[in-house]
mmCIF file of C-alpha atoms in Angstrom:
data_model
loop_
_atom_site.group_PDB
_atom_site.id
_atom_site.type_symbol
_atom_site.label_atom_id
_atom_site.label_comp_id
_atom_site.label_asym_id
_atom_site.label_seq_id
_atom_site.Cartn_x
_atom_site.Cartn_y
_atom_site.Cartn_z
ATOM 1 C CA MET A 1441 -28.878 -30.935 -5.506
ATOM 2 C CA LEU A 1442 -26.753 -29.793 -2.571
ATOM 3 C CA VAL A 1443 -24.467 -27.742 -4.827
ATOM 4 C CA ARG A 1444 -27.465 -26.204 -6.530
ATOM 5 C CA ALA A 1445 -29.033 -25.322 -3.172
ATOM 6 C CA ILE A 1446 -25.827 -23.704 -1.979
ATOM 7 C CA GLY A 1447 -25.513 -21.790 -5.246
ATOM 8 C CA MET A 1448 -29.086 -20.516 -4.990
ATOM 9 C CA GLU A 1449 -28.488 -19.456 -1.404
ATOM 10 C CA ILE A 1450 -25.402 -17.481 -2.389
ATOM 11 C CA LEU A 1451 -27.193 -15.827 -5.319
ATOM 12 C CA GLN A 1452 -30.127 -14.853 -3.161
ATOM 13 C CA GLY A 1453 -27.734 -13.567 -0.506
ATOM 14 C CA ILE A 1454 -26.203 -11.324 -3.153
ATOM 15 C CA GLY A 1455 -29.714 -10.161 -4.011
ATOM 16 C CA TRP A 1456 -30.011 -8.674 -0.528
ATOM 17 C CA LEU A 1457 -27.310 -6.157 -1.523
ATOM 18 C CA PHE A 1458 -29.563 -4.705 -4.219
ATOM 19 C CA ALA A 1459 -32.484 -4.521 -1.815
ATOM 20 C CA ASN A 1460 -30.601 -2.198 0.547
ATOM 21 C CA PRO A 1461 -31.014 1.556 -0.164
ATOM 22 C CA VAL A 1462 -27.501 2.179 1.205
ATOM 23 C CA PHE A 1463 -26.070 0.500 -1.910
ATOM 24 C CA TYR A 1464 -27.759 3.001 -4.229
ATOM 25 C CA LEU A 1465 -27.011 5.975 -1.970
ATOM 26 C CA ALA A 1466 -23.302 5.090 -2.016
ATOM 27 C CA ILE A 1467 -23.294 4.994 -5.825
ATOM 28 C CA LEU A 1468 -25.256 8.241 -6.138
ATOM 29 C CA PHE A 1469 -23.138 10.211 -3.692
ATOM 30 C CA ALA A 1470 -19.869 8.879 -5.121
ATOM 31 C CA ILE A 1471 -20.991 10.535 -8.367
ATOM 32 C CA VAL A 1472 -21.905 13.700 -6.445
ATOM 33 C CA LEU A 1473 -18.475 13.751 -4.777
ATOM 34 C CA GLY A 1474 -16.759 13.622 -8.155
ATOM 35 C CA TYR A 1475 -18.973 16.367 -9.563
ATOM 36 C CA VAL A 1476 -18.375 18.684 -6.590
ATOM 37 C CA ARG A 1477 -14.610 18.056 -6.650
ATOM 38 C CA VAL A 1478 -14.318 18.849 -10.370
ATOM 39 C CA LYS A 1479 -16.489 21.956 -9.953
ATOM 40 C CA ASN A 1480 -14.242 23.285 -7.167
ATOM 41 C CA GLU A 1481 -11.058 22.520 -9.095
ATOM 42 C CA ARG A 1482 -12.336 24.408 -12.137
ATOM 43 C CA LYS A 1483 -13.345 27.305 -9.872
ATOM 44 C CA HIS A 1484 -9.878 27.600 -8.330
ATOM 45 C CA PHE A 1485 -7.637 26.569 -11.251
ATOM 46 C CA ARG A 1486 -9.865 26.669 -14.376
ATOM 47 C CA ILE A 1487 -9.033 22.993 -14.953
ATOM 48 C CA ARG A 1488 -9.807 19.708 -13.234
ATOM 49 C CA LEU A 1489 -7.082 17.368 -12.041
ATOM 50 C CA ILE A 1490 -8.857 14.002 -12.385
ATOM 51 C CA ASP A 1491 -12.121 13.201 -14.154
ATOM 52 C CA GLY A 1492 -15.319 13.301 -12.138
ATOM 53 C CA TRP A 1493 -16.053 9.580 -12.431
ATOM 54 C CA SER A 1494 -12.967 8.568 -10.441
ATOM 55 C CA GLU A 1495 -14.813 8.416 -7.101
ATOM 56 C CA LEU A 1496 -17.413 6.088 -8.590
ATOM 57 C CA ARG A 1497 -14.783 3.842 -10.197
ATOM 58 C CA GLY A 1498 -12.925 3.541 -6.902
ATOM 59 C CA LEU A 1499 -16.082 2.864 -4.883
ATOM 60 C CA VAL A 1500 -15.751 -0.920 -5.234
ATOM 61 C CA SER A 1501 -12.679 -1.467 -7.439
ATOM 62 C CA GLU A 1502 -10.409 -0.462 -4.545
ATOM 63 C CA THR A 1503 -12.238 -2.609 -1.981
ATOM 64 C CA TRP A 1504 -13.321 -5.869 -3.626
ATOM 65 C CA VAL A 1505 -10.287 -7.836 -2.419
ATOM 66 C CA TYR A 1506 -10.888 -6.710 1.164
ATOM 67 C CA ALA A 1507 -14.607 -7.480 0.772
ATOM 68 C CA LEU A 1508 -13.820 -11.013 -0.394
ATOM 69 C CA VAL A 1509 -11.406 -11.636 2.495
ATOM 70 C CA LEU A 1510 -13.873 -10.306 5.083
ATOM 71 C CA SER A 1511 -16.676 -12.413 3.608
ATOM 72 C CA VAL A 1512 -14.570 -15.566 3.891
ATOM 73 C CA ILE A 1513 -13.645 -14.717 7.489
ATOM 74 C CA SER A 1514 -17.245 -13.858 8.371
ATOM 75 C CA VAL A 1515 -18.670 -17.140 7.069
ATOM 76 C CA ALA A 1516 -15.766 -19.405 8.064
ATOM 77 C CA ALA A 1517 -15.676 -18.027 11.628
ATOM 78 C CA GLY A 1518 -19.463 -18.129 11.919
ATOM 79 C CA LEU A 1519 -19.793 -14.459 12.874
ATOM 80 C CA VAL A 1520 -23.507 -14.139 13.533
ATOM 81 C CA ILE A 1521 -24.894 -10.603 13.386
ATOM 82 C CA GLY A 1522 -28.374 -9.744 14.590
ATOM 83 C CA SER A 1523 -30.540 -8.688 11.661
ATOM 84 C CA GLU A 1524 -31.935 -5.819 13.738
ATOM 85 C CA ILE A 1525 -28.393 -4.462 14.144
ATOM 86 C CA LEU A 1526 -27.969 -4.395 10.364
ATOM 87 C CA VAL A 1527 -31.247 -2.501 9.973
ATOM 88 C CA PHE A 1528 -30.225 0.203 12.453
ATOM 89 C CA TYR A 1529 -26.738 0.325 10.954
ATOM 90 C CA SER A 1530 -28.253 0.840 7.491
ATOM 91 C CA VAL A 1531 -30.149 3.868 8.815
ATOM 92 C CA ILE A 1532 -26.998 5.414 10.299
ATOM 93 C CA LEU A 1533 -25.032 4.774 7.091
ATOM 94 C CA ALA A 1534 -27.781 6.395 5.008
ATOM 95 C CA VAL A 1535 -27.770 9.497 7.221
ATOM 96 C CA MET A 1536 -23.970 9.738 7.081
ATOM 97 C CA ILE A 1537 -23.934 9.475 3.276
ATOM 98 C CA VAL A 1538 -26.761 11.921 2.611
ATOM 99 C CA LEU A 1539 -25.434 14.582 5.021
ATOM 100 C CA PHE A 1540 -21.858 14.326 3.647
ATOM 101 C CA MET A 1541 -20.584 13.543 7.156
ATOM 102 C CA TYR A 1542 -17.610 11.595 5.819
ATOM 103 C CA VAL A 1543 -15.292 12.866 8.528
ATOM 104 C CA ALA A 1544 -17.429 10.648 10.788
ATOM 105 C CA GLY A 1545 -17.812 7.898 8.178
ATOM 106 C CA SER A 1546 -15.572 5.362 9.897
ATOM 107 C CA PRO A 1547 -17.229 2.087 10.992
ATOM 108 C CA ALA A 1548 -15.656 2.827 14.396
ATOM 109 C CA ILE A 1549 -18.048 5.800 14.641
ATOM 110 C CA THR A 1550 -21.149 4.743 12.707
ATOM 111 C CA ALA A 1551 -21.419 1.262 14.306
ATOM 112 C CA PRO A 1552 -21.410 2.465 17.965
ATOM 113 C CA ILE A 1553 -24.058 5.047 17.060
ATOM 114 C CA ALA A 1554 -26.242 2.277 15.613
ATOM 115 C CA ILE A 1555 -25.654 0.108 18.699
ATOM 116 C CA GLY A 1556 -26.412 3.055 20.972
ATOM 117 C CA LEU A 1557 -29.665 3.740 19.142
ATOM 118 C CA LEU A 1558 -30.632 0.079 19.396
ATOM 119 C CA LEU A 1559 -29.934 -0.037 23.132
ATOM 120 C CA LEU A 1560 -31.716 3.277 23.674
ATOM 121 C CA LEU A 1561 -34.901 1.992 22.050
ATOM 122 C CA THR A 1562 -34.681 -1.159 24.127
ATOM 123 C CA TYR A 1563 -34.187 0.858 27.307
ATOM 124 C CA VAL A 1564 -37.096 3.168 26.488
ATOM 125 C CA ARG A 1565 -39.391 0.159 26.222
ATOM 126 C CA ASN A 1566 -37.983 -0.943 29.604
ATOM 127 C CA THR A 1567 -37.770 -4.634 28.748
ATOM 128 C CA PRO A 1568 -34.916 -6.894 27.611
ATOM 129 C CA ASN A 1569 -36.896 -8.041 24.560
ATOM 130 C CA VAL A 1570 -39.179 -5.593 22.775
ATOM 131 C CA ASP A 1571 -40.938 -5.514 19.444
ATOM 132 C CA VAL A 1572 -40.128 -2.364 17.445
ATOM 133 C CA TRP A 1573 -41.163 -2.329 13.776
ATOM 134 C CA ASN A 1574 -41.510 -6.130 14.050
ATOM 135 C CA LEU A 1575 -37.842 -6.477 15.042
ATOM 136 C CA SER A 1576 -36.817 -8.548 18.058
ATOM 137 C CA LEU A 1577 -34.309 -6.463 20.019
ATOM 138 C CA SER A 1578 -32.121 -8.235 22.560
ATOM 139 C CA LEU A 1579 -29.780 -6.865 25.204
ATOM 140 C CA GLU A 1580 -27.657 -10.023 25.279
ATOM 141 C CA ALA A 1581 -24.024 -9.002 24.782
ATOM 142 C CA SER A 1582 -23.356 -12.135 22.723
ATOM 143 C CA THR A 1583 -25.652 -10.696 20.050
ATOM 144 C CA PHE A 1584 -23.069 -7.975 19.399
ATOM 145 C CA VAL A 1585 -19.822 -9.973 19.548
ATOM 146 C CA GLY A 1586 -19.853 -11.050 15.897
ATOM 147 C CA PHE A 1587 -20.751 -7.508 14.864
ATOM 148 C CA GLY A 1588 -17.923 -6.099 16.983
ATOM 149 C CA ILE A 1589 -15.349 -8.403 15.386
ATOM 150 C CA LEU A 1590 -16.534 -7.559 11.881
ATOM 151 C CA ILE A 1591 -16.546 -3.814 12.604
ATOM 152 C CA GLY A 1592 -13.021 -4.071 13.997
ATOM 153 C CA LEU A 1593 -11.918 -5.798 10.800
ATOM 154 C CA LEU A 1594 -13.641 -3.100 8.739
ATOM 155 C CA VAL A 1595 -11.729 -0.435 10.676
ATOM 156 C CA VAL A 1596 -8.528 -2.324 9.834
ATOM 157 C CA VAL A 1597 -9.600 -2.215 6.168
ATOM 158 C CA GLU A 1598 -10.335 1.494 6.548
ATOM 159 C CA GLY A 1599 -6.785 2.083 7.792
ATOM 160 C CA LEU A 1600 -5.337 0.153 4.858
ATOM 161 C CA LEU A 1601 -7.510 2.015 2.328
ATOM 162 C CA ILE A 1602 -6.544 5.409 3.757
ATOM 163 C CA SER A 1603 -2.843 4.506 3.773
ATOM 164 C CA LYS A 1604 -2.816 3.096 0.237
ATOM 165 C CA LYS A 1605 -5.591 4.975 -1.587
ATOM 166 C CA GLY A 1606 -6.390 8.045 0.501
ATOM 167 C CA ASP A 1607 -4.103 10.410 -1.423
ATOM 168 C CA GLN A 1608 -5.093 9.333 -4.935
ATOM 169 C CA LEU A 1609 -7.964 11.818 -5.341
ATOM 170 C CA VAL A 1610 -6.545 14.759 -3.396
ATOM 171 C CA SER A 1611 -8.146 18.026 -4.474
ATOM 172 C CA PRO A 1612 -6.305 21.350 -3.968
ATOM 173 C CA ARG A 1613 -8.007 24.605 -2.959
ATOM 174 C CA LEU A 1614 -6.611 28.130 -2.932
ATOM 175 C CA GLU A 1615 -6.817 30.189 0.260
ATOM 176 C CA GLU A 1616 -5.616 33.653 1.148
ATOM 177 C CA THR A 1617 -2.940 33.835 3.844
ATOM 178 C CA THR A 1618 -2.716 36.513 6.527
ATOM 179 C CA ARG A 1619 -0.159 38.264 4.317
ATOM 180 C CA GLY A 1620 -2.614 38.432 1.421
ATOM 181 C CA LEU A 1621 -0.856 35.725 -0.632
ATOM 182 C CA LYS A 1622 -2.430 32.707 -2.286
ATOM 183 C CA ALA A 1623 -1.612 29.375 -0.623
ATOM 184 C CA ALA A 1624 -3.063 25.908 -1.159
ATOM 185 C CA THR A 1625 -4.741 23.345 1.049
ATOM 186 C CA ASN A 1626 -5.525 19.778 0.039
ATOM 187 C CA ARG A 1627 -8.920 18.146 0.593
ATOM 188 C CA MET A 1628 -9.531 14.416 0.723
ATOM 189 C CA LYS A 1629 -13.108 13.125 0.679
ATOM 190 C CA ARG A 1630 -13.867 9.511 -0.253
ATOM 191 C CA LEU A 1631 -16.548 6.843 -0.069
ATOM 192 C CA TRP A 1632 -15.707 3.141 -0.204
ATOM 193 C CA LEU A 1633 -18.271 0.358 -0.531
ATOM 194 C CA VAL A 1634 -17.306 -2.960 1.092
ATOM 195 C CA PRO A 1635 -20.001 -5.626 0.450
ATOM 196 C CA VAL A 1636 -19.529 -8.407 3.014
ATOM 197 C CA VAL A 1637 -21.394 -11.713 3.281
ATOM 198 C CA THR A 1638 -22.859 -11.880 6.784
ATOM 199 C CA ILE A 1639 -24.673 -14.580 8.723
ATOM 200 C CA VAL A 1640 -27.978 -13.452 10.213
ATOM 201 C CA PRO A 1641 -30.308 -15.452 12.471
ATOM 202 C CA VAL A 1642 -33.768 -16.292 11.213
ATOM 203 C CA GLY A 1643 -36.256 -13.789 12.549
ATOM 204 C CA LEU A 1644 -36.185 -10.770 10.313
ATOM 205 C CA LEU A 1645 -35.780 -12.672 7.045
ATOM 206 C CA PRO A 1646 -38.819 -14.971 7.204
ATOM 207 C CA ASP A 1647 -41.032 -12.040 8.173
ATOM 208 C CA TRP A 1648 -40.030 -10.019 5.129
ATOM 209 C CA LEU A 1649 -38.977 -12.765 2.732
ATOM 210 C CA PRO A 1650 -40.657 -16.063 3.677
ATOM 211 C CA TYR A 1651 -38.904 -18.005 0.898
ATOM 212 C CA TRP A 1652 -35.390 -16.811 1.791
ATOM 213 C CA PRO A 1653 -32.984 -19.826 1.983
ATOM 214 C CA THR A 1654 -31.756 -20.766 5.448
ATOM 215 C CA PHE A 1655 -29.312 -23.222 7.009
ATOM 216 C CA HIS A 1656 -28.755 -24.717 10.448
ATOM 217 C CA MET A 1657 -25.739 -24.092 12.660
ATOM 218 C CA GLY A 1658 -25.798 -25.530 16.176
ATOM 219 C CA ASP A 1659 -29.280 -25.038 17.577
ATOM 220 C CA GLY A 1660 -30.119 -22.071 15.357
ATOM 221 C CA THR A 1661 -31.293 -21.391 11.826
ATOM 222 C CA TYR A 1662 -29.524 -18.727 9.769
ATOM 223 C CA GLY A 1663 -29.388 -17.068 6.370
ATOM 224 C CA LEU A 1664 -26.675 -15.356 4.327
ATOM 225 C CA VAL A 1665 -26.939 -11.662 3.500
ATOM 226 C CA LEU A 1666 -24.549 -9.563 1.398
ATOM 227 C CA PHE A 1667 -24.491 -6.303 3.346
ATOM 228 C CA PRO A 1668 -23.153 -3.021 1.828
ATOM 229 C CA PHE A 1669 -20.813 -1.656 4.484
ATOM 230 C CA VAL A 1670 -19.761 1.905 3.601
ATOM 231 C CA ILE A 1671 -16.605 3.667 4.765
ATOM 232 C CA GLY A 1672 -16.350 7.446 4.577
ATOM 233 C CA PHE A 1673 -13.159 9.469 4.881
ATOM 234 C CA ALA A 1674 -12.484 13.214 4.892
ATOM 235 C CA LEU A 1675 -9.421 15.242 5.810
ATOM 236 C CA LYS A 1676 -8.100 18.728 5.090
ATOM 237 C CA ALA A 1677 -4.313 19.087 4.944
ATOM 238 C CA LYS A 1678 -2.857 22.557 5.392
ATOM 239 C CA HIS A 1679 0.253 22.240 7.567
ATOM 240 C CA SER A 1680 1.385 18.913 6.068
ATOM 241 C CA LEU A 1681 1.570 17.423 2.600
ATOM 242 C CA PRO A 1682 -0.927 14.646 1.721
ATOM 243 C CA VAL A 1683 1.918 12.223 0.992
ATOM 244 C CA THR A 1684 3.039 12.459 4.639
ATOM 245 C CA VAL A 1685 -0.115 13.072 6.703
ATOM 246 C CA ILE A 1686 -2.438 10.510 5.068
ATOM 247 C CA PRO A 1687 -0.236 7.417 5.698
ATOM 248 C CA ARG A 1688 0.177 8.460 9.355
ATOM 249 C CA PHE A 1689 -3.567 8.865 9.688
ATOM 250 C CA GLY A 1690 -4.176 5.472 8.091
ATOM 251 C CA GLN A 1691 -1.688 3.725 10.389
ATOM 252 C CA ALA A 1692 -3.402 5.188 13.459
ATOM 253 C CA VAL A 1693 -6.804 3.987 12.201
ATOM 254 C CA LEU A 1694 -5.325 0.528 11.572
ATOM 255 C CA LEU A 1695 -4.149 0.341 15.195
ATOM 256 C CA ILE A 1696 -7.620 1.271 16.467
ATOM 257 C CA GLY A 1697 -9.118 -1.498 14.315
ATOM 258 C CA LEU A 1698 -6.718 -4.128 15.670
ATOM 259 C CA LEU A 1699 -7.551 -3.126 19.260
ATOM 260 C CA MET A 1700 -11.266 -3.345 18.479
ATOM 261 C CA VAL A 1701 -10.842 -6.853 17.043
ATOM 262 C CA ALA A 1702 -8.892 -8.003 20.127
ATOM 263 C CA LEU A 1703 -11.460 -6.632 22.574
ATOM 264 C CA SER A 1704 -14.401 -7.986 20.576
ATOM 265 C CA LEU A 1705 -12.848 -11.471 20.478
ATOM 266 C CA SER A 1706 -12.462 -11.283 24.260
ATOM 267 C CA GLY A 1707 -16.196 -10.650 24.394
ATOM 268 C CA TYR A 1708 -16.771 -14.392 23.881
ATOM 269 C CA TRP A 1709 -15.399 -14.919 27.396
ATOM 270 C CA VAL A 1710 -16.094 -11.552 29.066
ATOM 271 C CA LYS A 1711 -19.315 -10.253 27.549
ATOM 272 C CA GLY A 1712 -18.863 -6.587 28.484
ATOM 273 C CA LEU A 1713 -15.618 -6.270 26.534
ATOM 274 C CA VAL A 1714 -17.405 -6.094 23.198
ATOM 275 C CA PHE A 1715 -19.031 -2.857 24.363
ATOM 276 C CA ALA A 1716 -15.615 -1.655 25.511
ATOM 277 C CA ALA A 1717 -14.441 -2.274 21.938
ATOM 278 C CA PHE A 1718 -17.212 -0.057 20.531
ATOM 279 C CA ILE A 1719 -16.471 2.681 23.081
ATOM 280 C CA LEU A 1720 -12.733 2.513 22.425
ATOM 281 C CA GLY A 1721 -13.247 2.647 18.666
ATOM 282 C CA PHE A 1722 -15.709 5.553 18.907
ATOM 283 C CA ILE A 1723 -13.576 7.700 21.220
ATOM 284 C CA GLY A 1724 -10.311 6.763 19.511
ATOM 285 C CA ARG A 1725 -11.530 7.460 15.978
ATOM 286 C CA ILE A 1726 -13.197 10.766 16.864
ATOM 287 C CA GLY A 1727 -10.137 11.770 18.882
ATOM 288 C CA LEU A 1728 -7.935 10.956 15.901
ATOM 289 C CA SER A 1729 -9.956 13.206 13.585
ATOM 290 C CA ILE A 1730 -9.899 16.030 16.139
ATOM 291 C CA PHE A 1731 -6.147 15.668 16.732
ATOM 292 C CA PHE A 1732 -5.231 15.732 13.050
ATOM 293 C CA GLY A 1733 -7.779 18.494 12.375
ATOM 294 C CA ILE A 1734 -6.275 20.798 15.027
ATOM 295 C CA LYS A 1735 -2.738 19.966 13.936
ATOM 296 C CA GLU A 1736 -3.464 20.750 10.293
ATOM 297 C CA ARG A 1737 -5.237 24.036 11.061
ATOM 298 C CA ALA A 1738 -2.266 25.300 13.070
ATOM 299 C CA GLY A 1739 1.038 26.514 11.691
ATOM 300 C CA ASN A 1740 2.062 27.604 8.217
ATOM 301 C CA TYR A 1741 0.844 26.365 4.848
ATOM 302 C CA ALA A 1742 2.855 23.461 3.482
ATOM 303 C CA VAL A 1743 2.107 24.630 -0.062
ATOM 304 C CA ALA A 1744 2.714 28.383 -0.187
ATOM 305 C CA PRO A 1745 4.528 30.775 -2.564
ATOM 306 C CA LYS A 1746 8.320 30.856 -2.313
ATOM 307 C CA SER A 1747 10.645 33.594 -3.470
ATOM 308 C CA GLU A 1748 13.101 31.129 -5.035
ATOM 309 C CA GLY A 1749 10.629 29.417 -7.370
ATOM 310 C CA VAL A 1750 7.075 28.215 -8.032
ATOM 311 C CA MET A 1751 5.321 25.659 -5.826
ATOM 312 C CA ILE A 1752 3.590 22.621 -7.288
ATOM 313 C CA VAL A 1753 -0.053 22.469 -6.183
ATOM 314 C CA GLY A 1754 -1.227 19.647 -8.452
ATOM 315 C CA VAL A 1755 -0.002 17.269 -11.144
ATOM 316 C CA LEU A 1756 -2.276 16.199 -13.996
ATOM 317 C CA PRO A 1757 -2.406 12.434 -14.623
ATOM 318 C CA GLU A 1758 -0.461 11.102 -17.631
ATOM 319 C CA SER A 1759 1.195 14.478 -18.134
ATOM 320 C CA PRO A 1760 4.895 15.260 -18.726
ATOM 321 C CA ALA A 1761 5.073 16.457 -15.104
ATOM 322 C CA GLU A 1762 3.843 13.085 -13.837
ATOM 323 C CA ARG A 1763 6.292 11.242 -16.094
ATOM 324 C CA MET A 1764 9.099 13.402 -14.694
ATOM 325 C CA GLY A 1765 8.127 12.346 -11.170
ATOM 326 C CA LEU A 1766 7.114 15.813 -9.972
ATOM 327 C CA VAL A 1767 4.899 15.796 -6.877
ATOM 328 C CA VAL A 1768 2.793 18.247 -4.887
ATOM 329 C CA GLY A 1769 4.815 20.414 -2.511
ATOM 330 C CA GLU A 1770 8.010 20.526 -4.557
ATOM 331 C CA CYS A 1771 9.454 23.846 -5.749
ATOM 332 C CA ILE A 1772 10.586 24.426 -9.351
ATOM 333 C CA ARG A 1773 13.551 26.842 -9.253
ATOM 334 C CA LYS A 1774 14.846 26.828 -12.825
ATOM 335 C CA VAL A 1775 13.516 25.838 -16.227
ATOM 336 C CA ASN A 1776 16.039 25.478 -19.052
ATOM 337 C CA GLY A 1777 18.543 27.376 -16.910
ATOM 338 C CA GLN A 1778 16.186 30.302 -16.269
ATOM 339 C CA LEU A 1779 15.070 31.303 -12.771
ATOM 340 C CA VAL A 1780 11.258 31.284 -12.504
ATOM 341 C CA THR A 1781 9.086 32.937 -9.855
ATOM 342 C CA ASN A 1782 5.593 32.749 -11.400
ATOM 343 C CA GLU A 1783 3.528 30.842 -13.949
ATOM 344 C CA GLN A 1784 4.216 33.228 -16.827
ATOM 345 C CA GLU A 1785 7.994 32.995 -16.358
ATOM 346 C CA LEU A 1786 7.704 29.198 -16.128
ATOM 347 C CA TYR A 1787 6.002 28.803 -19.516
ATOM 348 C CA GLU A 1788 8.200 31.432 -21.148
ATOM 349 C CA ALA A 1789 11.241 29.455 -19.999
ATOM 350 C CA ILE A 1790 9.762 26.262 -21.461
ATOM 351 C CA GLN A 1791 9.680 27.894 -24.916
ATOM 352 C CA ILE A 1792 13.466 28.276 -24.857
ATOM 353 C CA ASN A 1793 13.890 24.552 -25.443
ATOM 354 C CA ALA A 1794 10.578 22.694 -25.295
ATOM 355 C CA ALA A 1795 12.041 19.710 -27.113
ATOM 356 C CA HIS A 1796 14.304 18.951 -24.138
ATOM 357 C CA CYS A 1797 12.774 20.769 -21.174
ATOM 358 C CA ARG A 1798 15.134 20.680 -18.165
ATOM 359 C CA LEU A 1799 13.880 21.475 -14.657
ATOM 360 C CA GLU A 1800 15.741 22.149 -11.426
ATOM 361 C CA VAL A 1801 13.487 21.086 -8.555
ATOM 362 C CA LEU A 1802 13.785 21.533 -4.797
ATOM 363 C CA ASP A 1803 12.233 18.529 -3.013
ATOM 364 C CA PHE A 1804 10.747 18.210 0.506
ATOM 365 C CA ASN A 1805 14.168 17.738 2.080
ATOM 366 C CA GLY A 1806 15.633 20.841 0.473
ATOM 367 C CA GLU A 1807 17.715 18.803 -1.959
ATOM 368 C CA VAL A 1808 18.030 19.833 -5.605
ATOM 369 C CA ARG A 1809 17.227 17.290 -8.302
ATOM 370 C CA LEU A 1810 17.204 17.636 -12.086
ATOM 371 C CA ARG A 1811 14.428 16.449 -14.378
ATOM 372 C CA GLN A 1812 14.253 16.421 -18.175
ATOM 373 C CA HIS A 1813 11.445 15.566 -20.579
ATOM 374 C CA VAL A 1814 10.362 16.220 -24.148
ATOM 375 C CA ILE A 1815 7.279 18.477 -24.336
ATOM 376 C CA TYR A 1816 5.127 17.596 -27.353
ATOM 377 C CA ARG A 1817 2.612 19.911 -28.931
ATOM 378 C CA HIS A 1818 -0.287 17.618 -27.942
ATOM 379 C CA ASP A 1819 0.737 17.438 -24.261
ATOM 380 C CA HIS A 1820 -2.204 18.796 -22.259
ATOM 381 C CA HIS A 1821 -1.500 22.084 -20.475
ATOM 382 C CA ARG A 1822 2.151 21.760 -21.537
ATOM 383 C CA LEU A 1823 3.796 20.413 -18.361
ATOM 384 C CA GLY A 1824 0.529 19.405 -16.699
ATOM 385 C CA LEU A 1825 1.131 21.393 -13.499
ATOM 386 C CA LEU A 1826 -0.968 23.508 -11.172
ATOM 387 C CA ILE A 1827 1.356 26.016 -9.519
ATOM 388 C CA ILE A 1828 1.396 29.095 -7.315
#
């Protein structure tokens, strides 16, 4: 009976995920992101790099391991999160998703906004415990400690996702330089869904769902809820290549997350430190986006035409170019021994010996490397390159 009760509680906790509109908004706008990306790629290059369903496939497939680990930590450590906090956080997440504000989609930004809104409503009512929309709002700092720890861990996950997955759906765009030439920038815009099992105190649940399963811990009664945390990420790379700037960005986000976790844990002993964690995360994460944004807008284009060859703007998946190890930002100088300076010369040179196509490539460090591959008649777009 006990096992069956626990199983039913877990299943009903999972059911809470499907009752949250944020879950459906994340799915819908992941599809929209893919559609918009493909549309822009066809506009600039007459071909798409990666199919439009990639954002949807990566929505959970890239995060489920992190979600499982966070759920275990949340339940094992007994991180109690006020149900009213989750309601306000759901509203902020929904606004972020619908308005495409993914540059501000970090939990380090969305969570403090939700907390600020919660405290503002409490302050407006001028009482430590008020009843807004049948929600009991409390100003006790201990109410936010569990939330602060979980948000810090989510920011750590955000840093890991950006470092490992942030450059997988990079989308190039053509821009005109001050000299009237065509150069390329790279846009990254992602949504990740991280469903985490959270412990919420009884209060909200019985009012809405009187038959929701609960359990006792200490002097309180609690329920399990699978909450759809959403992480948004957006970055435009002009001065740097995605392969270099995205890992640096992710490492900086990871550091902010670790600091937030440390401060939030200290909130168990010094209550005000959990709010310091939210403030640090908010200022640090916004400052990080501003810093990288200014840095990338300044200076020259990392992917711009060169007189000694053609620059690689994009590489189609499963193409000969990908199998040869060609990457964005490299310069192709020779094809089958012929110097090439534009797309037409490149494909004319391929015809000289398509069966054993040999490329001379200049990498990021200015070093020359040779690549060779057989080009078959069915190979899409011949080499599978977007070039300028």
